[in-house]
Coordinates of C-alpha atoms and ligand atoms in Angstrom, one line a residue:
Chain A
X8 CA -0.2 37.0 17.9
X9 CA 1.5 34.0 19.4
X10 CA 2.9 34.1 22.9
X11 CA 4.9 31.3 24.6
X12 CA 5.4 32.1 28.2
X13 CA 7.7 29.9 30.3
X14 CA 6.8 26.8 28.4
X15 CA 8.4 23.5 29.7
X16 CA 7.8 20.0 28.6
X17 CA 9.1 16.6 29.6
X18 CA 9.1 13.2 27.9
X19 CA 9.2 11.0 31.0
X20 CA 12.1 12.2 33.0
X21 CA 13.8 13.9 30.0
X22 CA 13.2 17.6 29.7
X23 CA 12.7 18.6 26.1
X24 CA 11.7 22.3 26.6
X25 CA 13.1 24.5 29.3
X26 CA 11.2 27.7 30.1
X27 CA 10.8 28.8 26.5
X28 CA 9.7 32.4 26.0
X29 CA 8.8 33.7 22.5
X30 CA 6.5 36.4 21.2
X31 CA 5.6 36.5 17.6
X32 CA 3.7 39.5 16.2
X33 CA 1.3 39.5 13.3
X34 CA 3.2 39.4 10.0
X35 CA 6.4 38.5 11.6
X36 CA 8.7 35.7 10.2
X37 CA 10.7 33.7 12.7
X38 CA 13.3 31.1 11.7
X39 CA 14.3 28.5 14.4
X40 CA 17.5 26.6 14.1
X41 CA 19.6 24.5 16.3
X42 CA 21.3 21.1 16.6
X43 CA 19.3 17.9 16.2
X44 CA 17.4 16.9 19.3
X45 CA 17.4 20.4 20.7
X46 CA 13.6 20.5 20.7
X47 CA 12.7 22.6 17.7
X48 CA 10.0 20.2 16.4
X49 CA 8.6 19.8 19.9
X50 CA 8.4 23.5 20.3
X51 CA 6.5 24.3 17.1
X52 CA 4.2 21.3 17.7
X53 CA 3.3 22.8 21.0
X54 CA 2.0 25.9 19.2
X55 CA -0.9 23.9 17.6
X56 CA -0.9 21.4 20.5
X57 CA 0.1 18.3 18.6
X58 CA 2.3 18.1 21.7
X59 CA 1.0 19.1 25.2
X60 CA 3.2 21.3 27.3
X61 CA 3.3 20.8 31.1
X62 CA 4.3 24.2 32.4
X63 CA 3.8 27.7 31.2
X64 CA 1.3 29.2 28.7
X65 CA 0.8 29.0 25.0
X66 CA -1.5 31.8 23.8
X67 CA -2.7 32.1 20.2
X68 CA -4.6 35.3 19.3
X69 CA -5.6 35.9 22.9
X70 CA -6.8 32.3 23.5
X71 CA -4.8 30.1 25.8
X72 CA -4.4 26.5 24.6
X73 CA -5.6 24.0 27.1
X74 CA -7.4 20.7 27.4
X75 CA -10.6 22.2 25.9
X76 CA -11.1 20.1 22.8
X77 CA -13.7 22.3 21.0
X78 CA -11.6 25.4 21.4
X79 CA -8.7 23.4 20.1
X80 CA -10.1 22.6 16.6
X81 CA -11.1 26.3 16.4
X82 CA -7.5 27.3 17.0
X83 CA -6.0 24.6 14.7
X84 CA -8.0 25.7 11.7
X85 CA -6.3 29.1 12.0
X86 CA -2.8 27.6 12.3
X87 CA -1.4 25.9 9.2
X88 CA 1.3 23.3 9.5
X89 CA 3.8 21.9 7.0
X90 CA 5.7 18.7 7.9
X91 CA 9.1 17.4 6.9
X92 CA 7.5 14.3 5.4
X93 CA 4.7 16.2 3.7
X94 CA 2.0 13.9 5.2
X95 CA -0.4 14.3 2.4
X96 CA -3.4 11.9 2.5
X97 CA -2.4 9.2 0.0
X98 CA -5.9 7.9 -0.8
X99 CA -7.0 11.4 -2.0
X100 CA -5.9 13.3 -5.1
X101 CA -4.0 16.6 -4.6
X102 CA -7.2 18.5 -5.2
X103 CA -9.2 16.4 -2.7
X104 CA -6.4 16.9 -0.2
X105 CA -6.8 20.6 -0.5
X106 CA -10.6 20.5 -0.4
X107 CA -11.0 18.2 2.6
X108 CA -10.5 21.0 5.2
X109 CA -12.6 23.7 3.5
X110 CA -15.5 21.3 3.0
X111 CA -15.4 19.3 6.3
X112 CA -14.1 22.0 8.7
X113 CA -15.2 25.3 7.2
X114 CA -18.4 23.9 5.7
X115 CA -17.8 25.3 2.2
X116 CA -19.7 23.8 -0.8
X117 CA -17.5 21.5 -2.9
X118 CA -17.7 23.9 -5.8
X119 CA -16.4 26.8 -3.7
X120 CA -13.8 24.6 -2.1
X121 CA -12.6 23.4 -5.5
X122 CA -12.3 27.0 -6.7
X123 CA -10.3 27.9 -3.6
X124 CA -8.1 24.8 -3.9
X125 CA -7.3 25.6 -7.5
X126 CA -6.4 29.1 -6.6
X127 CA -3.8 27.9 -4.1
X128 CA -2.5 25.2 -6.4
X129 CA -1.8 27.9 -8.9
X130 CA 0.0 29.9 -6.2
X131 CA 2.3 27.0 -5.4
X132 CA 2.7 26.4 -9.2
X133 CA 1.3 22.9 -9.5
X134 CA -2.3 23.4 -10.9
X135 CA -1.6 20.6 -13.5
X136 CA -1.1 18.1 -10.7
X137 CA -4.5 18.6 -9.2
X138 CA -6.0 15.3 -10.3
X139 CA -3.0 13.1 -9.3
X140 CA -2.4 11.1 -6.2
X141 CA 0.5 12.2 -3.9
X142 CA 2.5 9.1 -4.8
X143 CA 2.7 10.2 -8.4
X144 CA 4.3 13.5 -7.5
X145 CA 7.9 14.4 -6.9
X146 CA 8.9 15.3 -3.3
X147 CA 9.0 19.0 -4.2
X148 CA 5.6 18.9 -5.7
X149 CA 4.2 17.0 -2.7
X150 CA 5.6 19.5 -0.3
X151 CA 4.0 22.3 -2.3
X152 CA 0.7 20.5 -2.4
X153 CA 1.0 20.2 1.4
X154 CA 1.5 23.9 1.6
X155 CA -1.5 24.5 -0.6
X156 CA -3.6 22.2 1.6
X157 CA -2.7 24.3 4.6
X158 CA -3.3 27.6 2.8
X159 CA -6.8 26.5 1.8
X160 CA -7.8 26.9 5.4
X161 CA -6.8 30.6 5.1
X162 CA -4.7 30.3 8.3
X163 CA -3.4 33.3 10.2
X164 CA -0.1 31.6 10.9
X165 CA 1.9 29.0 9.1
X166 CA 4.3 26.6 10.9
X167 CA 7.0 24.8 9.0
X168 CA 9.0 21.9 10.5
X169 CA 12.1 21.4 8.3
X170 CA 10.0 21.6 5.1
X171 CA 13.0 21.0 2.8
X172 CA 15.0 18.5 4.7
X173 CA 13.6 15.5 2.8
X174 CA 14.3 17.0 -0.6
X175 CA 17.2 17.3 -3.0
X176 CA 18.6 20.7 -4.1
X177 CA 16.4 21.4 -7.2
X178 CA 13.2 20.6 -5.2
X179 CA 14.4 22.6 -2.2
X180 CA 14.5 25.7 -4.4
X181 CA 11.0 25.1 -5.7
X182 CA 9.7 24.9 -2.1
X183 CA 11.7 27.9 -0.9
X184 CA 10.4 30.0 -3.8
X185 CA 6.9 29.3 -2.7
X186 CA 7.7 30.1 0.9
X187 CA 9.3 33.3 -0.2
X188 CA 6.1 34.3 -2.1
X189 CA 4.2 33.5 1.0
X190 CA 6.4 35.7 3.1
X191 CA 6.0 38.5 0.6
X192 CA 2.2 38.3 1.0
X193 CA 2.6 39.1 4.7
X194 CA 1.9 35.7 6.2
X195 CA 3.0 35.2 9.8
X196 CA 5.5 32.3 9.6
X197 CA 7.5 30.2 12.1
X198 CA 10.0 28.1 10.2
X199 CA 12.3 25.4 11.6
X200 CA 15.0 25.1 9.0
X201 CA 18.7 24.9 8.4
X202 CA 18.4 26.9 5.1
X203 CA 20.5 29.9 6.3
X204 CA 20.0 31.7 3.0
X205 CA 16.3 31.7 3.6
X206 CA 16.8 32.9 7.2
X207 CA 19.0 35.8 6.0
X208 CA 16.7 37.1 3.4
X209 CA 13.2 36.3 4.8
X210 CA 13.4 36.2 8.6
X211 CA 12.6 39.1 10.8
X212 CA 14.3 37.2 13.7
X213 CA 16.4 34.0 13.9
X214 CA 16.2 31.9 17.1
X215 CA 18.8 29.5 18.1
X216 CA 17.7 26.5 20.2
X217 CA 20.0 24.3 22.3
X218 CA 19.0 21.6 24.8
X219 CA 15.4 22.8 25.0
X220 CA 15.8 26.5 25.4
X221 CA 16.0 29.4 23.1
X222 CA 19.6 30.6 23.5
X223 CA 19.0 33.8 21.6
X224 CA 16.6 35.4 19.1
X225 CA 18.0 38.2 17.0
X226 CA 17.4 39.9 13.7
X227 CA 19.4 38.1 11.0
X228 CA 22.1 40.7 10.4
X229 CA 23.1 40.6 14.1
X230 CA 22.4 36.8 14.4
X231 CA 24.9 35.9 11.7
X232 CA 27.6 38.5 12.3
X233 CA 27.5 39.1 16.0
X234 CA 25.8 36.5 18.1
X235 CA 26.2 36.8 21.9
X236 CA 26.4 33.2 22.9
X237 CA 29.3 30.8 22.5
X238 CA 27.0 27.9 21.5
X239 CA 25.5 30.0 18.7
X240 CA 28.9 30.9 17.4
X241 CA 30.0 27.2 17.4
X242 CA 26.8 26.1 15.7
X243 CA 27.1 28.8 13.0
X244 CA 30.7 27.9 12.3
X245 CA 29.6 24.3 11.8
X246 CA 26.8 24.9 9.3
X247 CA 28.0 28.0 7.4
Chain B
X4 CA 6.3 -23.3 -8.1
X5 CA 4.8 -23.7 -11.6
X6 CA 7.7 -24.1 -14.1
X7 CA 5.6 -22.9 -17.1
X8 CA 4.6 -19.7 -15.3
X9 CA 7.9 -18.8 -13.6
X10 CA 10.0 -20.0 -16.5
X11 CA 12.4 -21.6 -13.9
X12 CA 14.5 -24.4 -15.2
X13 CA 14.3 -27.8 -13.5
X14 CA 17.4 -28.2 -11.4
X15 CA 18.6 -31.4 -9.8
X16 CA 17.0 -30.4 -6.5
X17 CA 13.6 -30.2 -8.2
X18 CA 14.2 -33.5 -9.8
X19 CA 15.1 -35.1 -6.5
X20 CA 12.0 -33.6 -4.8
X21 CA 9.8 -34.8 -7.7
X22 CA 11.2 -38.3 -7.5
X23 CA 10.7 -38.3 -3.7
X24 CA 7.0 -37.3 -4.1
X25 CA 6.4 -39.9 -6.8
X26 CA 8.0 -42.6 -4.7
X27 CA 6.0 -41.6 -1.6
X28 CA 2.7 -41.5 -3.5
X29 CA 3.5 -44.9 -5.1
X30 CA 4.2 -46.3 -1.7
X31 CA 0.9 -45.0 -0.3
X32 CA -1.0 -46.6 -3.2
X33 CA 0.9 -49.8 -2.8
X34 CA -0.1 -49.9 0.9
X35 CA -3.7 -49.2 0.1
X36 CA -3.9 -51.7 -2.8
X37 CA -1.8 -54.6 -1.6
X38 CA -1.5 -54.3 2.2
X39 CA -4.8 -52.6 3.2
X40 CA -6.6 -54.6 0.5
X41 CA -9.1 -51.8 0.3
X42 CA -11.5 -52.4 -2.5
X43 CA -12.4 -49.0 -4.1
X44 CA -16.1 -48.7 -4.9
X45 CA -17.2 -45.2 -6.0
X46 CA -20.6 -46.4 -7.2
X47 CA -22.4 -45.0 -4.1
X48 CA -21.0 -41.5 -4.5
X49 CA -23.0 -40.0 -7.4
X50 CA -26.2 -41.1 -5.7
X51 CA -25.2 -39.4 -2.4
X52 CA -24.6 -36.2 -4.3
X53 CA -27.8 -36.2 -6.3
X54 CA -30.7 -38.6 -6.3
X55 CA -33.6 -39.2 -8.6
X56 CA -36.8 -38.1 -6.9
X57 CA -39.7 -40.4 -8.0
X58 CA -42.4 -38.1 -6.8
X59 CA -41.4 -35.0 -8.7
X60 CA -39.5 -36.8 -11.4
X61 CA -36.4 -34.6 -11.0
X62 CA -32.9 -34.9 -9.8
X63 CA -32.6 -33.4 -6.3
X64 CA -29.6 -32.8 -4.1
X65 CA -28.9 -35.7 -1.8
X66 CA -27.1 -35.5 1.6
X67 CA -23.7 -34.4 0.4
X68 CA -24.9 -31.7 -1.9
X69 CA -27.4 -30.5 0.8
X70 CA -24.6 -30.3 3.2
X71 CA -22.5 -28.5 0.6
X72 CA -25.2 -25.9 0.1
X73 CA -25.7 -25.5 3.9
X74 CA -22.0 -24.9 4.3
X75 CA -22.0 -22.2 1.6
X76 CA -25.1 -20.6 3.3
X77 CA -23.4 -20.8 6.7
X78 CA -20.3 -19.2 5.3
X79 CA -22.0 -16.3 3.6
X80 CA -24.5 -15.7 6.4
X81 CA -21.9 -15.7 9.2
X82 CA -19.5 -13.6 7.2
X83 CA -21.8 -10.6 7.6
X84 CA -22.1 -10.6 11.4
X85 CA -18.4 -11.8 11.7
X86 CA -17.2 -8.8 9.7
X87 CA -19.5 -6.6 11.8
X88 CA -18.1 -7.9 15.1
X89 CA -14.6 -7.5 13.6
X90 CA -15.3 -3.9 12.5
X91 CA -16.9 -2.8 15.8
X92 CA -14.5 -4.6 18.2
X93 CA -11.5 -3.8 16.0
X94 CA -12.3 -0.1 16.2
X95 CA -13.0 -0.3 20.0
X96 CA -9.6 -2.0 20.3
X97 CA -7.9 1.2 19.1
X98 CA -10.1 3.5 21.1
X99 CA -8.6 6.1 23.4
X100 CA -10.8 5.1 26.4
X101 CA -9.9 2.2 28.6
X102 CA -13.3 0.5 28.9
X103 CA -14.0 -0.1 25.1
X104 CA -10.4 -1.3 24.7
X105 CA -10.8 -3.7 27.7
X106 CA -14.1 -5.0 26.5
X107 CA -12.8 -5.8 23.0
X108 CA -9.5 -7.2 24.3
X109 CA -11.5 -9.6 26.6
X110 CA -13.5 -10.8 23.7
X111 CA -10.5 -11.5 21.5
X112 CA -8.4 -13.1 24.2
X113 CA -11.2 -15.3 25.4
X114 CA -11.8 -16.7 22.0
X115 CA -8.2 -17.0 20.9
X116 CA -7.2 -18.9 24.0
X117 CA -9.9 -21.5 24.1
X118 CA -9.9 -24.3 21.5
X119 CA -12.6 -23.5 18.9
X120 CA -14.3 -26.7 19.6
X121 CA -14.6 -26.1 23.3
X122 CA -15.8 -22.6 22.7
X123 CA -18.5 -23.8 20.4
X124 CA -19.7 -26.5 22.7
X125 CA -20.1 -24.0 25.5
X126 CA -21.5 -21.3 23.4
X127 CA -23.9 -23.5 21.5
X128 CA -25.4 -24.7 24.8
X129 CA -25.9 -21.0 25.7
X130 CA -27.4 -20.1 22.3
X131 CA -29.8 -23.0 22.0
X132 CA -31.0 -22.7 25.5
X133 CA -31.0 -18.9 26.0
X134 CA -30.8 -16.9 22.8
X135 CA -32.9 -18.9 20.4
X136 CA -36.1 -18.9 22.6
X137 CA -35.6 -15.2 23.1
X138 CA -35.3 -14.6 19.3
X139 CA -38.4 -16.7 18.9
X140 CA -37.1 -18.1 15.6
X141 CA -39.0 -21.4 15.8
X142 CA -42.4 -19.7 16.4
X143 CA -41.7 -17.2 13.7
X144 CA -41.0 -19.9 11.1
X145 CA -44.0 -21.9 12.2
X146 CA -46.3 -18.9 11.8
X147 CA -44.7 -17.5 8.6
X148 CA -46.9 -17.1 5.5
X149 CA -46.0 -19.3 2.5
X150 CA -44.5 -16.2 0.8
X151 CA -42.2 -15.3 3.6
X152 CA -41.3 -18.9 4.2
X153 CA -40.2 -19.2 0.6
X154 CA -37.9 -16.2 0.8
X155 CA -36.6 -17.5 4.2
X156 CA -35.8 -20.8 2.6
X157 CA -34.0 -19.1 -0.1
X158 CA -31.7 -17.5 2.5
X159 CA -31.5 -20.1 5.2
X160 CA -32.3 -23.4 3.4
X161 CA -35.0 -25.9 4.4
X162 CA -37.5 -24.5 6.8
X163 CA -37.1 -27.3 9.4
X164 CA -33.4 -26.5 9.7
X165 CA -33.7 -22.7 10.0
X166 CA -33.2 -22.5 13.8
X167 CA -30.3 -25.0 13.4
X168 CA -28.6 -22.9 10.7
X169 CA -29.1 -19.7 12.7
X170 CA -27.4 -21.2 15.8
X171 CA -24.5 -22.3 13.6
X172 CA -24.2 -18.8 12.1
X173 CA -24.1 -17.1 15.5
X174 CA -21.5 -19.5 16.8
X175 CA -19.3 -19.2 13.7
X176 CA -19.7 -15.4 13.6
X177 CA -18.7 -15.0 17.3
X178 CA -15.7 -17.2 16.8
X179 CA -14.5 -15.7 13.5
X180 CA -15.3 -12.2 14.6
X181 CA -12.4 -12.4 17.1
X182 CA -9.9 -13.1 14.3
X183 CA -11.4 -10.3 12.2
X184 CA -11.1 -8.0 15.2
X185 CA -7.4 -8.5 15.2
X186 CA -7.2 -8.0 11.4
X187 CA -9.1 -4.7 11.7
X188 CA -7.0 -3.5 14.6
X189 CA -3.8 -4.2 12.7
X190 CA -5.2 -2.4 9.7
X191 CA -6.1 0.7 11.7
X192 CA -2.8 0.7 13.6
X193 CA -0.9 0.4 10.3
X194 CA -2.0 3.9 9.4
X195 CA 0.9 6.1 10.5
X196 CA 0.4 8.6 13.3
X197 CA 1.5 11.4 11.0
X198 CA -1.8 11.0 9.1
X199 CA -3.6 11.8 12.3
X200 CA -1.4 14.8 12.9
X201 CA -1.9 16.1 9.4
X202 CA -5.6 15.8 9.8
X203 CA -5.7 17.5 13.2
X204 CA -3.5 20.3 11.9
X205 CA -6.1 21.3 9.3
X206 CA -8.7 21.3 12.0
X207 CA -10.6 18.1 11.4
X208 CA -12.7 16.9 14.3
X209 CA -11.9 13.4 15.7
X210 CA -14.9 12.0 13.8
X211 CA -14.1 13.6 10.5
X212 CA -10.5 12.6 10.9
X213 CA -11.6 9.0 11.4
X214 CA -14.2 9.0 8.7
X215 CA -12.2 10.8 5.9
X216 CA -8.6 9.9 6.7
X217 CA -8.1 6.8 8.8
X218 CA -11.0 4.6 7.8
X219 CA -10.7 4.7 4.0
X220 CA -7.0 3.9 4.2
X221 CA -7.5 1.2 6.8
X222 CA -10.2 -0.4 4.8
X223 CA -8.0 -0.9 1.8
X224 CA -5.4 -2.6 3.9
X225 CA -7.9 -4.8 5.6
X226 CA -9.8 -6.2 2.6
X227 CA -7.1 -8.7 1.4
X228 CA -6.5 -10.4 4.9
X229 CA -10.3 -10.4 5.5
X230 CA -10.8 -12.2 2.3
X231 CA -8.3 -14.8 3.4
X232 CA -10.1 -15.1 6.8
X233 CA -13.3 -15.7 4.9
X234 CA -11.7 -18.8 3.3
X235 CA -10.6 -19.9 6.8
X236 CA -14.2 -19.4 7.9
X237 CA -15.4 -21.8 5.2
X238 CA -13.1 -24.5 6.4
X239 CA -13.7 -23.8 10.1
X240 CA -17.4 -24.2 9.5
X241 CA -16.8 -28.0 9.5
X242 CA -16.5 -27.9 13.3
X243 CA -20.1 -27.0 13.5
X244 CA -20.8 -30.6 12.6
X245 CA -20.1 -31.4 16.3
X246 CA -23.1 -29.4 17.4
X247 CA -25.3 -31.2 14.9
X248 CA -25.5 -28.4 12.4
X249 CA -26.3 -30.2 9.2
X250 CA -23.5 -28.9 7.0
X251 CA -21.2 -30.8 4.7
X252 CA -19.0 -32.5 7.3
X253 CA -22.0 -33.6 9.5
X254 CA -23.9 -35.1 6.5
X255 CA -20.7 -36.7 5.3
X256 CA -20.4 -38.6 8.5
X257 CA -23.9 -39.9 8.1
X258 CA -23.2 -40.8 4.5
X259 CA -20.0 -42.5 5.3
X260 CA -21.9 -44.6 7.9
X261 CA -24.9 -45.4 5.7
X262 CA -22.9 -46.3 2.6
X263 CA -19.9 -47.8 4.5
X264 CA -17.7 -46.2 1.8
X265 CA -15.6 -44.2 4.3
X266 CA -12.6 -43.3 2.1
X267 CA -14.6 -42.5 -1.0
X268 CA -17.0 -40.2 0.9
X269 CA -14.3 -38.3 2.7
X270 CA -12.3 -37.9 -0.5
X271 CA -15.3 -36.5 -2.2
X272 CA -16.0 -34.1 0.7
X273 CA -12.4 -33.0 0.6
X274 CA -12.7 -32.3 -3.1
X275 CA -15.9 -30.3 -2.5
X276 CA -14.2 -28.1 0.2
X277 CA -11.2 -27.7 -2.0
X278 CA -13.2 -26.6 -5.0
X279 CA -15.1 -24.1 -2.9
X280 CA -12.1 -22.6 -1.2
X281 CA -9.9 -22.6 -4.3
X282 CA -12.6 -20.9 -6.3
X283 CA -12.9 -18.2 -3.5
X284 CA -9.2 -17.6 -3.4
X285 CA -9.1 -17.2 -7.2
X286 CA -12.1 -14.9 -7.1
X287 CA -10.5 -12.7 -4.3
X288 CA -7.2 -12.7 -6.1
X289 CA -8.9 -11.3 -9.2
X290 CA -11.0 -8.8 -7.3
X291 CA -7.8 -7.5 -5.6
X292 CA -6.0 -7.1 -8.9
X293 CA -8.8 -5.2 -10.5
X294 CA -9.2 -3.0 -7.4
X295 CA -5.4 -2.3 -7.6
X296 CA -5.7 -1.5 -11.3
X297 CA -8.7 0.8 -10.7
X298 CA -6.7 2.7 -8.1
X299 CA -3.5 3.2 -10.2
Ligands
ATP322 N1 7.5 11.2 21.6 C1 8.7 11.3 22.2 N2 9.0 10.6 23.3 C2 10.2 10.6 23.9 N3 11.1 11.5 23.5 C3 10.9 12.3 22.4 C4 9.7 12.2 21.7 N4 9.7 13.1 20.7 C5 11.0 13.6 20.8 N5 11.7 13.2 21.8 C6 13.0 13.6 22.2 O1 13.0 15.0 22.5 C7 14.2 15.6 22.0 C8 13.8 16.7 21.1 O2 13.2 16.2 19.9 P1 12.8 17.2 18.7 O3 12.2 16.3 17.7 O4 11.9 18.3 19.2 O5 14.2 17.7 18.2 P2 14.5 18.5 16.9 O6 15.3 19.7 17.4 O7 13.3 18.7 16.1 O8 15.6 17.6 16.2 P3 15.8 17.3 14.6 O9 16.6 18.4 14.1 O10 16.5 16.0 14.6 O11 14.4 17.2 14.0 C9 15.0 14.5 21.3 O12 16.0 14.1 22.2 C10 14.0 13.4 21.1 O13 14.7 12.1 21.2
MG323 MG1 12.6 18.0 14.2

């Protein structure tokens, strides 16, 4: 469903992504890990074109992402994204955060959008927070609200950029539980995370990134026990 | 610092400062009384505020109060176009395209780097010779029916001065609009980029993103500094006296000359400005508090 083909990107003279190749099939769950500054965020932001790549092709569901702005919003509504810092809209309630996309992008009636929003707030287990503003929620609740906001668009893929890095342990579990549920439901997911437990149990493949390239991308049993590359081994010995 | 409100105890520093202030004030009064030999005479003041009109048999505003009301009118009337300029140019200033950004930047820099007085002299000449005839204000006022004239007078003050007031409003609005542009720009730019990214990632179009995410948040941040700028606008309206707009400062100069009570007139005028501006700042402070309470 997603195809990255020889993607390279530079910030000025600094090359962040080097000839990245990755194919993600429908229903597949990919975990990306790697040291800080290796380009993980940049890579998944290229998938919904929050960053522009300079070389190679990014193809989503048969459509190549380019400069065409109209096509871009079409693609973006089908790709959900969850950020490390939640990035909820602080002036709207949780419910309004979830309804904004369905009403303004999908053209749903407020009543239908509300129903859908509540459905997903129940799925992420915070229906009682619907009327509150983001600032009144704990970090874990905010992140789950952000997940619900993305899900309300009924995306075909969900991208996660270190969704639990800004949280403390109890909240991490709340969020991971929701992500587990999502994986069970068959959602295609690309997750940047250092939660190796999650990678082991949920991922179909784990990719290791270093200095802008994907060093290797293997099923978790092989990734954790028998990686091919020295850098992967060193990284794993550091974080496990 | 108000001791009663902050419950701070008076230390020796406060005592020293207080003594210094009292001594300084005493010295000034001593100079005025003994050395300057200024003979205070406030008797002309009440009459220059309000006078008894024999014809109608009523108290009517005299020069100072007329000027005071014109100042209030100028402030309110120019606030609207100034905020409009500020909003439009402030948004252009953050635009992606070069031309709108350049246009708005030019406007702001031009006004910020020329003394207000000089700007107003140049601009007033341009307005009174070019814009006013085009707008046809004078003709319009002359031909207006009594009913329209009455409602015009309610908004702009005495009919004879309508073109005068409108020129003043345009000058003040152009000039204050530049400062408001900067406030609006800062407000918009204070919304983190991550909000834009979150909006784009749920597929919002540029317009919807702007309308539903950026603008509502920017507006809340911009209201308090805009209120402050409005108070500045009230004070700055006094420079319009130099292009013969008949507001408080202009009529105060006339009154000072005709009554020869220079000190008394200007102290009265200062008190009028102070009351107006202090009232506004109390009002805005209260509005801000209740808005914050409503949000929480
Ligand atoms: N807007 C930018 N301009 C210039 N350099 C950037 C920009 N964004 C990221 N970089 C650089 O690109 C490199 C990769 O950044 P990226 O955020 O993708 O790394 P990451 O793997 O997500 O790291 P982390 O684990 O710390 O989030 C870093 O060296 C970073 O300094
Ligand atoms: Mg990152």
